[in-house]
PDB file of C-alpha atoms in Angstrom:
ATOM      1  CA  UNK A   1      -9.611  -4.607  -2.606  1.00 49.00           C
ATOM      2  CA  UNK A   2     -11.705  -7.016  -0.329  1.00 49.00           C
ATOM      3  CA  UNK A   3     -15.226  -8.249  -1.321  1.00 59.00           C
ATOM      4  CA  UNK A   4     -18.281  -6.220   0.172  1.00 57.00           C
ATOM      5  CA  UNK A   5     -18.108  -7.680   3.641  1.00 61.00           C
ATOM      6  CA  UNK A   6     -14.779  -9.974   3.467  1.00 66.00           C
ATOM      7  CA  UNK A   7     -12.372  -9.525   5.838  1.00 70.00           C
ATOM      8  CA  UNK A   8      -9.812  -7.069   5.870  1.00 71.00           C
ATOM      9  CA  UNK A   9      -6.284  -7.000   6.872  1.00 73.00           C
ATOM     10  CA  UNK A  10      -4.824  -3.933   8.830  1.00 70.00           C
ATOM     11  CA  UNK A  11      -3.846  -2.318   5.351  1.00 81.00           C
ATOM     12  CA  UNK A  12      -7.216  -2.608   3.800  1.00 78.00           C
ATOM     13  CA  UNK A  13      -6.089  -6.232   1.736  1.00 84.00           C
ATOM     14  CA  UNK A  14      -8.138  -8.946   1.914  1.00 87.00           C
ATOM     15  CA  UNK A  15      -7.172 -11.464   4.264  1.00 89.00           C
ATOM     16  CA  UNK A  16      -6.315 -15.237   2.768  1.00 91.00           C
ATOM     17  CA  UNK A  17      -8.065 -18.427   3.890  1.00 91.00           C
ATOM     18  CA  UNK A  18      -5.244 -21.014   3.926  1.00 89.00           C
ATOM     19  CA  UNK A  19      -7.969 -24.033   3.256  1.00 87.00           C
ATOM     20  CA  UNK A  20      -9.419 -21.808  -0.347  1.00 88.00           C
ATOM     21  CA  UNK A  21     -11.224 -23.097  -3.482  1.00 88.00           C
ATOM     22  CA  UNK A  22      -9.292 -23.845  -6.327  1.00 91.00           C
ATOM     23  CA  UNK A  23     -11.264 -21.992  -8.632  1.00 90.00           C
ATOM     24  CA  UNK A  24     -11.206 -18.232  -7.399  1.00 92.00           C
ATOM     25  CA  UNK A  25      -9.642 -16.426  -9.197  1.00 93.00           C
ATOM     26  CA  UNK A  26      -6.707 -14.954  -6.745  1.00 94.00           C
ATOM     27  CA  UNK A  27      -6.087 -18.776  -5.892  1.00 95.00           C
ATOM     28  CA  UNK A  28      -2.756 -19.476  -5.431  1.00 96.00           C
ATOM     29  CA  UNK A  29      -0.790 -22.992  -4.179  1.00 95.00           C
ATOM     30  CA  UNK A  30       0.576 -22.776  -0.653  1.00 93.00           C
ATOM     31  CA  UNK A  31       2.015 -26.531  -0.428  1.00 91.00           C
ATOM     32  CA  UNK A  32       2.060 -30.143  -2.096  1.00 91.00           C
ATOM     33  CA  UNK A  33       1.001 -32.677  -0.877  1.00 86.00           C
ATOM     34  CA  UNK A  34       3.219 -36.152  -1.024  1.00 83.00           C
ATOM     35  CA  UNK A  35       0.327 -38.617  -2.986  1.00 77.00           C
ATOM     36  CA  UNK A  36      -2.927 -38.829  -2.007  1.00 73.00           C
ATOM     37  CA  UNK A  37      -3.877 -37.141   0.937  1.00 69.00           C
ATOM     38  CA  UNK A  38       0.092 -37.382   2.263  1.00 73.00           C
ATOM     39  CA  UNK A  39       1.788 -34.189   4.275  1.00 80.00           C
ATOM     40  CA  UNK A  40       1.820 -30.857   2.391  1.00 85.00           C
ATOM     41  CA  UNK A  41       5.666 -29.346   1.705  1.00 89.00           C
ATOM     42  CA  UNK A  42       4.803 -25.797   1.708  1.00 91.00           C
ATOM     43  CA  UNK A  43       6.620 -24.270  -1.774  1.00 93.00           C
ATOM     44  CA  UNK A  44       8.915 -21.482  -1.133  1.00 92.00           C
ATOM     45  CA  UNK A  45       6.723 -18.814  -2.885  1.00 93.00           C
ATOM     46  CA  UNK A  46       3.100 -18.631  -4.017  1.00 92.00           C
ATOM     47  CA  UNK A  47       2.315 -20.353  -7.528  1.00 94.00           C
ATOM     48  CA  UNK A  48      -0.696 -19.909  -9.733  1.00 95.00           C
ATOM     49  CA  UNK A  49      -3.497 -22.458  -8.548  1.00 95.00           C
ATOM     50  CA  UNK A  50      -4.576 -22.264 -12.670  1.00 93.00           C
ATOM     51  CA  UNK A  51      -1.086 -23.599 -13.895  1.00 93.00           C
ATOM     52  CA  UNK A  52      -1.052 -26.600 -11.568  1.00 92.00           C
ATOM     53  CA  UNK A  53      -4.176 -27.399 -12.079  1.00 92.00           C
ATOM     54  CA  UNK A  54      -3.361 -27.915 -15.670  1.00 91.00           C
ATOM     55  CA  UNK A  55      -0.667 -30.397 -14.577  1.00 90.00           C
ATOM     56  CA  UNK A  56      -2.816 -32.245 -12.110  1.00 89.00           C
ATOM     57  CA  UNK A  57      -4.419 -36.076 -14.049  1.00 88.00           C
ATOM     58  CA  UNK A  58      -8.014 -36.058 -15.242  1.00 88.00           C
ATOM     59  CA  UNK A  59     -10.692 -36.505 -12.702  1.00 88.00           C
ATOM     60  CA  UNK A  60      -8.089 -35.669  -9.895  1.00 86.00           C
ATOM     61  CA  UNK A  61      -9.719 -33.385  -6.646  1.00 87.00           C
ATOM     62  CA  UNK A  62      -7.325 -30.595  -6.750  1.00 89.00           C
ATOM     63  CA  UNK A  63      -7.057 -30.424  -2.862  1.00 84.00           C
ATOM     64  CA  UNK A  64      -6.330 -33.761  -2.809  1.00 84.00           C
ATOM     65  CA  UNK A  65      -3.157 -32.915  -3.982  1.00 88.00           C
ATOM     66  CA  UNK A  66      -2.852 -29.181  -3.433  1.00 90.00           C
ATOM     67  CA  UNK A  67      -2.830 -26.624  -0.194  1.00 89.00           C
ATOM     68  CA  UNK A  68      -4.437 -23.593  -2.087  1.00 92.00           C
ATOM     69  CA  UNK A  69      -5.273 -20.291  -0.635  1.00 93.00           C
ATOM     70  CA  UNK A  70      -8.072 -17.928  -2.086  1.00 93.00           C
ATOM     71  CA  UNK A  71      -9.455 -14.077  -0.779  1.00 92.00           C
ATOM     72  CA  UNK A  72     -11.782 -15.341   2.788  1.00 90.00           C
ATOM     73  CA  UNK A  73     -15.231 -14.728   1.123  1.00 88.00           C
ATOM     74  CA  UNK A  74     -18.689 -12.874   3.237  1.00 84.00           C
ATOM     75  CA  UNK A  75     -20.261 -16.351   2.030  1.00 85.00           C
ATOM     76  CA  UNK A  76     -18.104 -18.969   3.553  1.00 87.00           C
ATOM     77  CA  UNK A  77     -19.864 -22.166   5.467  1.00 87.00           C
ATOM     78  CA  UNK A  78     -17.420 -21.401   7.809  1.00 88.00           C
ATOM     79  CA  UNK A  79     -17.982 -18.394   8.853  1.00 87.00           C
ATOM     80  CA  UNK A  80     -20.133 -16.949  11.944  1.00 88.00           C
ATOM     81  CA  UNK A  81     -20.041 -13.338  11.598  1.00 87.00           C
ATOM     82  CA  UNK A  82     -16.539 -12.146  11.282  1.00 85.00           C
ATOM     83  CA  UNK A  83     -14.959 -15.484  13.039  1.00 88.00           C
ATOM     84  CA  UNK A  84     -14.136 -18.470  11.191  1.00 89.00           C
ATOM     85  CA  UNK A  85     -15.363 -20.805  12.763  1.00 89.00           C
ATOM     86  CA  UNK A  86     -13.156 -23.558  10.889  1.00 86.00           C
ATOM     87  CA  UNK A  87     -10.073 -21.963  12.452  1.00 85.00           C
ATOM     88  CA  UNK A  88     -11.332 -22.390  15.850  1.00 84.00           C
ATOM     89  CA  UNK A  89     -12.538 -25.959  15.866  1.00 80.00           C
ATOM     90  CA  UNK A  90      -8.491 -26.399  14.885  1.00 76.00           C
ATOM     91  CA  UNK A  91      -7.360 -24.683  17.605  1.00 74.00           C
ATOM     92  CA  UNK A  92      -9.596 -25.648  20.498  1.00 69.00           C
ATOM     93  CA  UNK A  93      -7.290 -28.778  21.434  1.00 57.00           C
ATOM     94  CA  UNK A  94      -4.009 -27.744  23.008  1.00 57.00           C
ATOM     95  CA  UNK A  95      -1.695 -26.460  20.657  1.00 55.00           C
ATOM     96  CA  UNK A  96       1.543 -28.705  19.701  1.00 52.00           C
ATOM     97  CA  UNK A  97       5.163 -28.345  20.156  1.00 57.00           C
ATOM     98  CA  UNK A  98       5.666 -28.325  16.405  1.00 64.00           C
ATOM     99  CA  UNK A  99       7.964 -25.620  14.831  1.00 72.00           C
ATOM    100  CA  UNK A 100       5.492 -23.215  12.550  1.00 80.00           C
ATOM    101  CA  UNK A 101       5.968 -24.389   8.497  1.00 78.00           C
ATOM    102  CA  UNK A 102       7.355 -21.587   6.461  1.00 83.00           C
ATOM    103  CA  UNK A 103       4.447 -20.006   5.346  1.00 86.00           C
ATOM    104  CA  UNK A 104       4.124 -17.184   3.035  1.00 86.00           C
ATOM    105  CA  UNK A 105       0.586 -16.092   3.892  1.00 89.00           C
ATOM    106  CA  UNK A 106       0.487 -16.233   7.262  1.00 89.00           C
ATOM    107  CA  UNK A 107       0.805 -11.579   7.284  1.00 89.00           C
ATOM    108  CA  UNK A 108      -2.302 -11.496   5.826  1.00 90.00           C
ATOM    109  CA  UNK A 109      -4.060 -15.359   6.797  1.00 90.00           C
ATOM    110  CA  UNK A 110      -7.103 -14.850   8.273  1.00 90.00           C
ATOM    111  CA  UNK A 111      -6.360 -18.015  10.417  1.00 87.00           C
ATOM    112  CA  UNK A 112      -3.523 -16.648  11.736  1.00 89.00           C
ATOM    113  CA  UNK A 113      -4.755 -13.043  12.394  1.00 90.00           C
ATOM    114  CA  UNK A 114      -7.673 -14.685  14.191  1.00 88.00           C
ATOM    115  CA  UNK A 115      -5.655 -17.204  15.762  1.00 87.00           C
ATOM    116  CA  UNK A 116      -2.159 -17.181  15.635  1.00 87.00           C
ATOM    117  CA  UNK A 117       0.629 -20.030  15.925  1.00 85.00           C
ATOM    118  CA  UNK A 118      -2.145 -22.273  17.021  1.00 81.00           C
ATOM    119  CA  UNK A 119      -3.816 -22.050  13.517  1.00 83.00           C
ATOM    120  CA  UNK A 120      -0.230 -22.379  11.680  1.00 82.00           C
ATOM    121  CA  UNK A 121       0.089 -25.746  13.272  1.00 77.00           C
ATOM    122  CA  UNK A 122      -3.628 -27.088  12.754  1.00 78.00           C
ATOM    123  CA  UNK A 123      -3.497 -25.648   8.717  1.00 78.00           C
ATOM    124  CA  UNK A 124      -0.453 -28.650   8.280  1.00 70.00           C
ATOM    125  CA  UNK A 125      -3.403 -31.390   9.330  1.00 71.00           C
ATOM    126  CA  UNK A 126      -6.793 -29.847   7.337  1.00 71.00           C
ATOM    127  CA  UNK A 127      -7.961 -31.903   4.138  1.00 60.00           C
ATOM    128  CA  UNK A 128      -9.786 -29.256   2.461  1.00 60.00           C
ATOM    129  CA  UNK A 129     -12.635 -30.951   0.751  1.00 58.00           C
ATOM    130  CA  UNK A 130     -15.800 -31.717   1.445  1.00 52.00           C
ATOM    131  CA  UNK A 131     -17.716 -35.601   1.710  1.00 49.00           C
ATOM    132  CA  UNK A 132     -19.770 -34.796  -0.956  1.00 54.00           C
ATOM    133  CA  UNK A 133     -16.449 -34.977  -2.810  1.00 49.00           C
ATOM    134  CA  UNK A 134     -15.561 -38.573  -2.061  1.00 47.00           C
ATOM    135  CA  UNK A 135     -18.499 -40.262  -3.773  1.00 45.00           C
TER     136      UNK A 135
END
C-alpha cells in the first residue's frame, strides 16, 4: 500500500521512482554502474539495496555506484503536485534512437507511467545524487 498521498499505480501499488534513496526501506538495485560514475548494466532482477550496500567500500556514495529504486514519496523535491518534475526536465529534449534497457520496473515506474519510452532512455543518463554530496 502507497504512502498517504504517493502515487498510485492502476492496481492500487505504489509506483517506483527509478532515481530512489538508498535507505527506504522497499529500496531495491535496478543497475551497476561500471566505476565511478560509468554506465549502469541494469541486473536481470531486482536485488536488495541493504545487501549491496554492505558490499559497497567505506565512505563510498551508494548512487555513485548503484541505480536504486524506492516507493515515489508525497515529499519528493521533485515533485509539483502529482508530476515529477525530474522526469520531465529528462524528457523535454527530443527523445533518442536508443533501444529501451531491460528494465524490470518500468509496469509500475512512475517515470514511465508519466512519461513513457522517453523517460526509459533519459533514466540510463541521471546521476542520482545531489552537490551537497560531492564536498
Amino acid at each position: 500500500m502507497a504512502r498517504p498521498g504517493a502515487p498510485e499505480a492502476a492496481d492500487g501499488e505504489p509506483l517506483w521512482c527509478p532515481s530512489g534513496s538508498a535507505y527506504a526501506p522497499e529500496s531495491v538495485v535496478l543497475a551497476v554502474r561500471a566505476g565511478l560514475d560509468g554506465p549502469p548494466a541494469y541486473l536481470p532482477a531486482p536485488r536488495p539495496t541493504a545487501e549491496a550496500l554492505a558490499e559497497l567500500e567505506p565512505g563510498t556514495e551508494p548512487r555513485r555506484l548503484l541505480r536504486l529504486a524506492s516507493h515515489c514519496v508525497p515529499h519528493c523535491l521533485n515533485r509539483a503536485g502529482d508530476t515529477c518534475t525530474l522526469a520531465v526536465r529528462l524528457t523535454s529534449p527530443p527523445p533518442g534512437a536508443a533501444a529501451l534497457p531491460d528494465c524490470h520496473l518500468r509496469p509500475a515506474c512512475k517515470w514511465w507511467t508519466q512519461s513513457g519510452p522517453r523517460a526509459c532512455r533519459a533514466c540510463l543518463q541521471v546521476a542520482t545524487r545531489s552537490p551537497a554530496q560531492d564536498r
